[in-house]
Tab-separated table of C-alpha atoms in Angstrom:
chain	number	residue	atom	x	y	z
A	52	UNK	CA	-15.163	-12.291	43.102
A	53	UNK	CA	-13.895	-9.347	41.078
A	54	UNK	CA	-12.994	-9.948	37.449
A	55	UNK	CA	-9.811	-8.734	35.805
A	56	UNK	CA	-10.976	-6.450	32.992
A	57	UNK	CA	-9.619	-7.532	29.636
A	58	UNK	CA	-10.636	-6.065	26.290
A	59	UNK	CA	-10.030	-9.443	24.619
A	60	UNK	CA	-12.847	-11.138	26.557
A	61	UNK	CA	-16.330	-11.336	25.073
A	62	UNK	CA	-18.560	-8.624	26.556
A	63	UNK	CA	-20.469	-9.785	29.625
A	64	UNK	CA	-24.230	-9.192	29.592
A	65	UNK	CA	-26.494	-8.296	32.469
A	66	UNK	CA	-28.756	-11.359	32.970
A	67	UNK	CA	-31.797	-9.132	33.542
A	68	UNK	CA	-31.736	-6.476	30.791
A	69	UNK	CA	-29.394	-8.484	28.496
A	70	UNK	CA	-27.366	-5.354	27.773
A	71	UNK	CA	-23.534	-5.556	27.769
A	72	UNK	CA	-22.072	-4.488	31.109
A	73	UNK	CA	-20.505	-1.059	31.158
A	74	UNK	CA	-16.785	-0.999	31.864
A	75	UNK	CA	-17.500	0.339	35.347
A	76	UNK	CA	-19.870	-2.593	36.042
A	77	UNK	CA	-17.236	-5.284	35.497
A	78	UNK	CA	-16.376	-5.399	39.209
A	79	UNK	CA	-19.926	-4.704	40.448
A	80	UNK	CA	-21.533	-7.485	42.549
A	81	UNK	CA	-24.411	-6.010	44.607
A	82	UNK	CA	-25.249	-9.180	46.598
A	83	UNK	CA	-23.100	-11.323	48.885
A	84	UNK	CA	-24.148	-14.408	46.867
A	85	UNK	CA	-22.091	-13.130	43.930
A	86	UNK	CA	-24.953	-12.735	41.446
A	87	UNK	CA	-23.867	-9.997	39.067
A	88	UNK	CA	-26.222	-7.493	37.437
A	89	UNK	CA	-25.696	-3.991	36.057
A	90	UNK	CA	-26.038	-0.942	38.298
A	91	UNK	CA	-29.119	0.235	36.391
A	92	UNK	CA	-31.057	-2.972	37.172
A	93	UNK	CA	-29.785	-2.941	40.771
A	94	UNK	CA	-31.060	0.606	41.226
A	95	UNK	CA	-34.417	-0.282	39.606
A	96	UNK	CA	-34.914	-3.304	41.908
A	97	UNK	CA	-34.060	-1.305	45.023
A	98	UNK	CA	-36.176	1.767	44.213
A	99	UNK	CA	-39.111	0.480	42.133
A	100	UNK	CA	-39.386	-3.206	43.032
A	101	UNK	CA	-39.008	-5.513	46.062
A	102	UNK	CA	-35.303	-4.843	46.681
A	103	UNK	CA	-34.467	-8.579	46.684
A	104	UNK	CA	-31.610	-10.269	44.855
A	105	UNK	CA	-33.152	-12.168	41.888
A	106	UNK	CA	-30.859	-15.139	42.583
A	107	UNK	CA	-30.902	-15.770	46.350
A	108	UNK	CA	-33.879	-13.528	47.319
A	109	UNK	CA	-31.934	-11.782	50.097
A	110	UNK	CA	-32.560	-8.057	50.530
A	111	UNK	CA	-29.914	-5.974	48.830
A	112	UNK	CA	-27.653	-4.184	51.332
A	113	UNK	CA	-27.491	-0.410	51.345
A	114	UNK	CA	-24.127	-0.553	49.596
A	115	UNK	CA	-23.020	-3.147	47.011
A	116	UNK	CA	-21.331	-6.192	48.518
A	117	UNK	CA	-18.396	-5.884	46.141
A	118	UNK	CA	-17.702	-2.843	43.987
A	119	UNK	CA	-14.247	-1.756	42.996
A	120	UNK	CA	-14.454	1.114	40.485
A	121	UNK	CA	-11.748	1.089	37.838
A	122	UNK	CA	-9.106	3.779	37.931
A	123	UNK	CA	-8.868	6.328	35.123
A	124	UNK	CA	-5.708	4.568	33.925
A	125	UNK	CA	-7.504	1.205	33.741
A	126	UNK	CA	-10.492	2.740	31.966
A	127	UNK	CA	-8.251	4.412	29.381
A	128	UNK	CA	-6.256	1.224	28.844
A	129	UNK	CA	-9.401	-0.815	28.204
A	130	UNK	CA	-10.781	1.816	25.828
A	131	UNK	CA	-7.484	1.932	23.911
A	132	UNK	CA	-7.348	-1.872	23.635
A	133	UNK	CA	-10.959	-1.987	22.466
A	134	UNK	CA	-10.322	0.700	19.833
A	135	UNK	CA	-7.193	-1.073	18.620
A	136	UNK	CA	-9.093	-4.363	18.346
A	137	UNK	CA	-11.846	-2.679	16.301
A	138	UNK	CA	-9.270	-1.121	13.963
A	139	UNK	CA	-7.532	-4.468	13.506
A	140	UNK	CA	-10.866	-6.131	12.717
A	141	UNK	CA	-11.692	-3.426	10.132
A	142	UNK	CA	-8.244	-3.764	8.577
A	143	UNK	CA	-8.614	-7.545	8.317
A	144	UNK	CA	-12.024	-7.268	6.628
A	145	UNK	CA	-10.622	-4.673	4.224
A	146	UNK	CA	-7.686	-6.961	3.364
A	147	UNK	CA	-10.062	-9.877	2.733
A	148	UNK	CA	-12.116	-7.746	0.317
A	149	UNK	CA	-9.205	-6.400	-1.753
A	150	UNK	CA	-9.567	-9.078	-4.428
A	151	UNK	CA	-13.182	-8.005	-5.013
A	152	UNK	CA	-12.040	-4.751	-6.648
A	153	UNK	CA	-11.589	-6.581	-9.975
A	154	UNK	CA	-14.795	-8.631	-9.663
A	155	UNK	CA	-17.946	-7.833	-11.626
A	156	UNK	CA	-21.312	-9.286	-10.646
A	157	UNK	CA	-24.129	-9.933	-13.096
A	158	UNK	CA	-27.302	-8.125	-11.980
A	159	UNK	CA	-30.506	-9.908	-12.944
A	160	UNK	CA	-32.525	-6.675	-12.850
A	161	UNK	CA	-30.028	-4.621	-14.881
A	162	UNK	CA	-30.209	-4.318	-18.680
A	163	UNK	CA	-27.174	-3.143	-20.633
A	164	UNK	CA	-28.117	-1.918	-24.099
A	165	UNK	CA	-25.806	-0.612	-26.853
A	166	UNK	CA	-26.506	0.938	-30.247
A	167	UNK	CA	-28.682	3.828	-29.081
A	168	UNK	CA	-29.048	6.818	-31.360
A	169	UNK	CA	-28.657	10.299	-29.912
A	170	UNK	CA	-32.442	10.666	-30.004
A	171	UNK	CA	-32.779	7.748	-27.566
A	172	UNK	CA	-29.759	8.658	-25.421
A	173	UNK	CA	-31.952	10.282	-22.769
A	174	UNK	CA	-33.130	8.631	-19.500
A	175	UNK	CA	-36.597	10.187	-19.725
A	176	UNK	CA	-37.044	8.994	-23.309
A	177	UNK	CA	-36.037	5.417	-22.488
A	178	UNK	CA	-38.465	5.351	-19.524
A	179	UNK	CA	-41.431	6.064	-21.798
A	180	UNK	CA	-44.093	3.353	-22.266
A	181	UNK	CA	-43.202	2.974	-25.939
A	182	UNK	CA	-39.609	2.041	-25.028
A	183	UNK	CA	-38.217	0.326	-21.915
A	184	UNK	CA	-41.050	1.548	-19.696
A	185	UNK	CA	-43.479	-0.962	-21.210
A	186	UNK	CA	-41.650	-3.947	-19.724
A	187	UNK	CA	-42.028	-2.952	-16.061
A	188	UNK	CA	-41.267	-0.383	-13.399
A	189	UNK	CA	-37.851	1.198	-13.872
A	190	UNK	CA	-35.714	2.203	-10.907
A	191	UNK	CA	-33.007	4.118	-12.771
A	192	UNK	CA	-31.556	4.773	-16.226
A	193	UNK	CA	-27.935	5.787	-16.750
A	194	UNK	CA	-26.727	6.898	-20.197
A	195	UNK	CA	-23.111	6.467	-21.272
A	196	UNK	CA	-22.159	8.822	-24.117
A	197	UNK	CA	-18.425	8.581	-23.507
A	198	UNK	CA	-18.161	5.142	-25.072
A	199	UNK	CA	-18.912	5.178	-28.791
A	200	UNK	CA	-19.891	1.940	-30.471
A	201	UNK	CA	-19.060	2.976	-33.999
A	202	UNK	CA	-18.808	0.830	-37.110
A	203	UNK	CA	-21.141	0.716	-40.074
A	204	UNK	CA	-23.927	2.277	-37.998
A	205	UNK	CA	-21.860	5.238	-36.885
A	206	UNK	CA	-21.299	6.413	-33.267
A	207	UNK	CA	-23.945	5.345	-30.741
A	208	UNK	CA	-24.574	5.504	-26.993
A	209	UNK	CA	-25.157	2.826	-24.373
A	210	UNK	CA	-27.420	2.702	-21.337
A	211	UNK	CA	-27.933	0.842	-18.093
A	212	UNK	CA	-31.614	0.313	-17.317
A	213	UNK	CA	-32.308	-0.916	-13.789
A	214	UNK	CA	-35.708	-2.518	-13.213
A	215	UNK	CA	-37.411	-3.153	-9.893
A	216	UNK	CA	-38.060	-6.780	-10.878
A	217	UNK	CA	-35.559	-9.122	-12.546
A	218	UNK	CA	-38.257	-10.783	-14.702
A	219	UNK	CA	-39.005	-7.391	-16.302
A	220	UNK	CA	-35.326	-7.000	-17.208
A	221	UNK	CA	-35.234	-10.431	-18.843
A	222	UNK	CA	-38.367	-9.668	-20.834
A	223	UNK	CA	-36.860	-6.365	-22.001
A	224	UNK	CA	-33.724	-8.149	-23.221
A	225	UNK	CA	-35.750	-10.728	-25.136
A	226	UNK	CA	-37.811	-8.035	-26.854
A	227	UNK	CA	-35.101	-5.434	-27.527
A	228	UNK	CA	-32.054	-7.480	-28.533
A	229	UNK	CA	-31.340	-7.245	-32.294
A	230	UNK	CA	-34.203	-4.787	-32.869
A	231	UNK	CA	-33.417	-2.001	-35.376
A	232	UNK	CA	-34.260	1.544	-34.188
A	233	UNK	CA	-33.243	4.716	-36.046
A	234	UNK	CA	-31.181	2.599	-38.445
A	235	UNK	CA	-29.160	1.026	-35.628
A	236	UNK	CA	-29.311	-2.539	-34.327
A	237	UNK	CA	-29.721	-2.610	-30.545
A	238	UNK	CA	-27.872	-5.213	-28.518
A	239	UNK	CA	-29.197	-5.950	-25.025
A	240	UNK	CA	-27.890	-8.198	-22.255
A	241	UNK	CA	-27.778	-8.453	-18.493
A	242	UNK	CA	-25.523	-5.777	-17.065
A	243	UNK	CA	-22.790	-6.168	-14.492
A	244	UNK	CA	-21.838	-3.967	-11.577
A	245	UNK	CA	-18.866	-3.678	-9.252
A	246	UNK	CA	-18.406	-3.414	-5.520
A	247	UNK	CA	-18.590	0.008	-3.908
A	248	UNK	CA	-15.149	1.319	-2.904
A	249	UNK	CA	-16.507	2.091	0.570
A	250	UNK	CA	-17.677	-1.520	0.969
A	251	UNK	CA	-14.209	-2.734	-0.014
A	252	UNK	CA	-12.729	-0.530	2.742
A	253	UNK	CA	-15.394	-1.704	5.243
A	254	UNK	CA	-16.742	1.846	5.537
A	255	UNK	CA	-20.245	3.316	5.463
A	256	UNK	CA	-21.118	4.577	1.987
A	257	UNK	CA	-22.218	8.248	2.131
A	258	UNK	CA	-24.181	8.066	-1.150
A	259	UNK	CA	-27.861	7.206	-0.569
A	260	UNK	CA	-28.404	6.436	-4.271
A	261	UNK	CA	-25.140	4.530	-4.855
A	262	UNK	CA	-25.730	1.869	-7.502
A	263	UNK	CA	-22.691	-0.254	-6.648
A	264	UNK	CA	-22.758	-3.355	-4.439
A	265	UNK	CA	-22.635	-3.029	-0.655
A	266	UNK	CA	-22.909	-6.740	0.143
A	267	UNK	CA	-21.417	-9.910	-1.285
A	268	UNK	CA	-23.024	-10.901	-4.574
A	269	UNK	CA	-23.911	-14.354	-5.871
A	270	UNK	CA	-20.645	-16.233	-6.402
A	271	UNK	CA	-22.075	-18.023	-9.438
A	272	UNK	CA	-22.771	-14.640	-11.060
A	273	UNK	CA	-19.365	-13.124	-10.185
A	274	UNK	CA	-16.519	-12.855	-12.684
A	275	UNK	CA	-13.144	-11.158	-12.814
A	276	UNK	CA	-12.435	-8.742	-15.655
A	277	UNK	CA	-10.143	-11.343	-17.248
A	278	UNK	CA	-12.809	-14.052	-17.098
A	279	UNK	CA	-15.375	-11.744	-18.688
A	280	UNK	CA	-13.007	-10.879	-21.533
């Protein structure tokens, strides 16, 4: 009646509470009929309920019919195998996501605008109702001063404006693209983002306001750097 514990098997659930059996419950069969439940449910039935086996309705004996606790060596072996299996699964997921490092995904609620003068290169200014704020509720604005779009207009900044709703972003692009402000022609388009490095490693991202992707994006809106160029 006892089961050989093996970390490769799917976890067995208690049929009453539907929780996975603890390692120590693997060889726990409280009734002579062989109906297996966890020790917590067995204790609850004996102390708070009628004390009868849910399967055959016989009274539970004082001691479990079959219970062979695992040795410390067996417990440690199972824990080590389980940990190794989890690490292998994480490593496999990480390997499968490696190619995503060079992928960029178009975000339908993200506006990328270039040609901003220094006067407009301020998140609070761009959020105002007379600028990008009039198209809808803005989640975040990020200014990029490190990249200069020079030329006949002189150096200018770029910005990523993230809206709550994608339709607001599209409306902003339609209204802003090719508009001249402060002697500079603005160019607006949907922005792209990349996958978070923690997601690629199958790890929990510690940044609550991380703007990168933490789940697989729309394949139709995904492009490699080479394809975008």
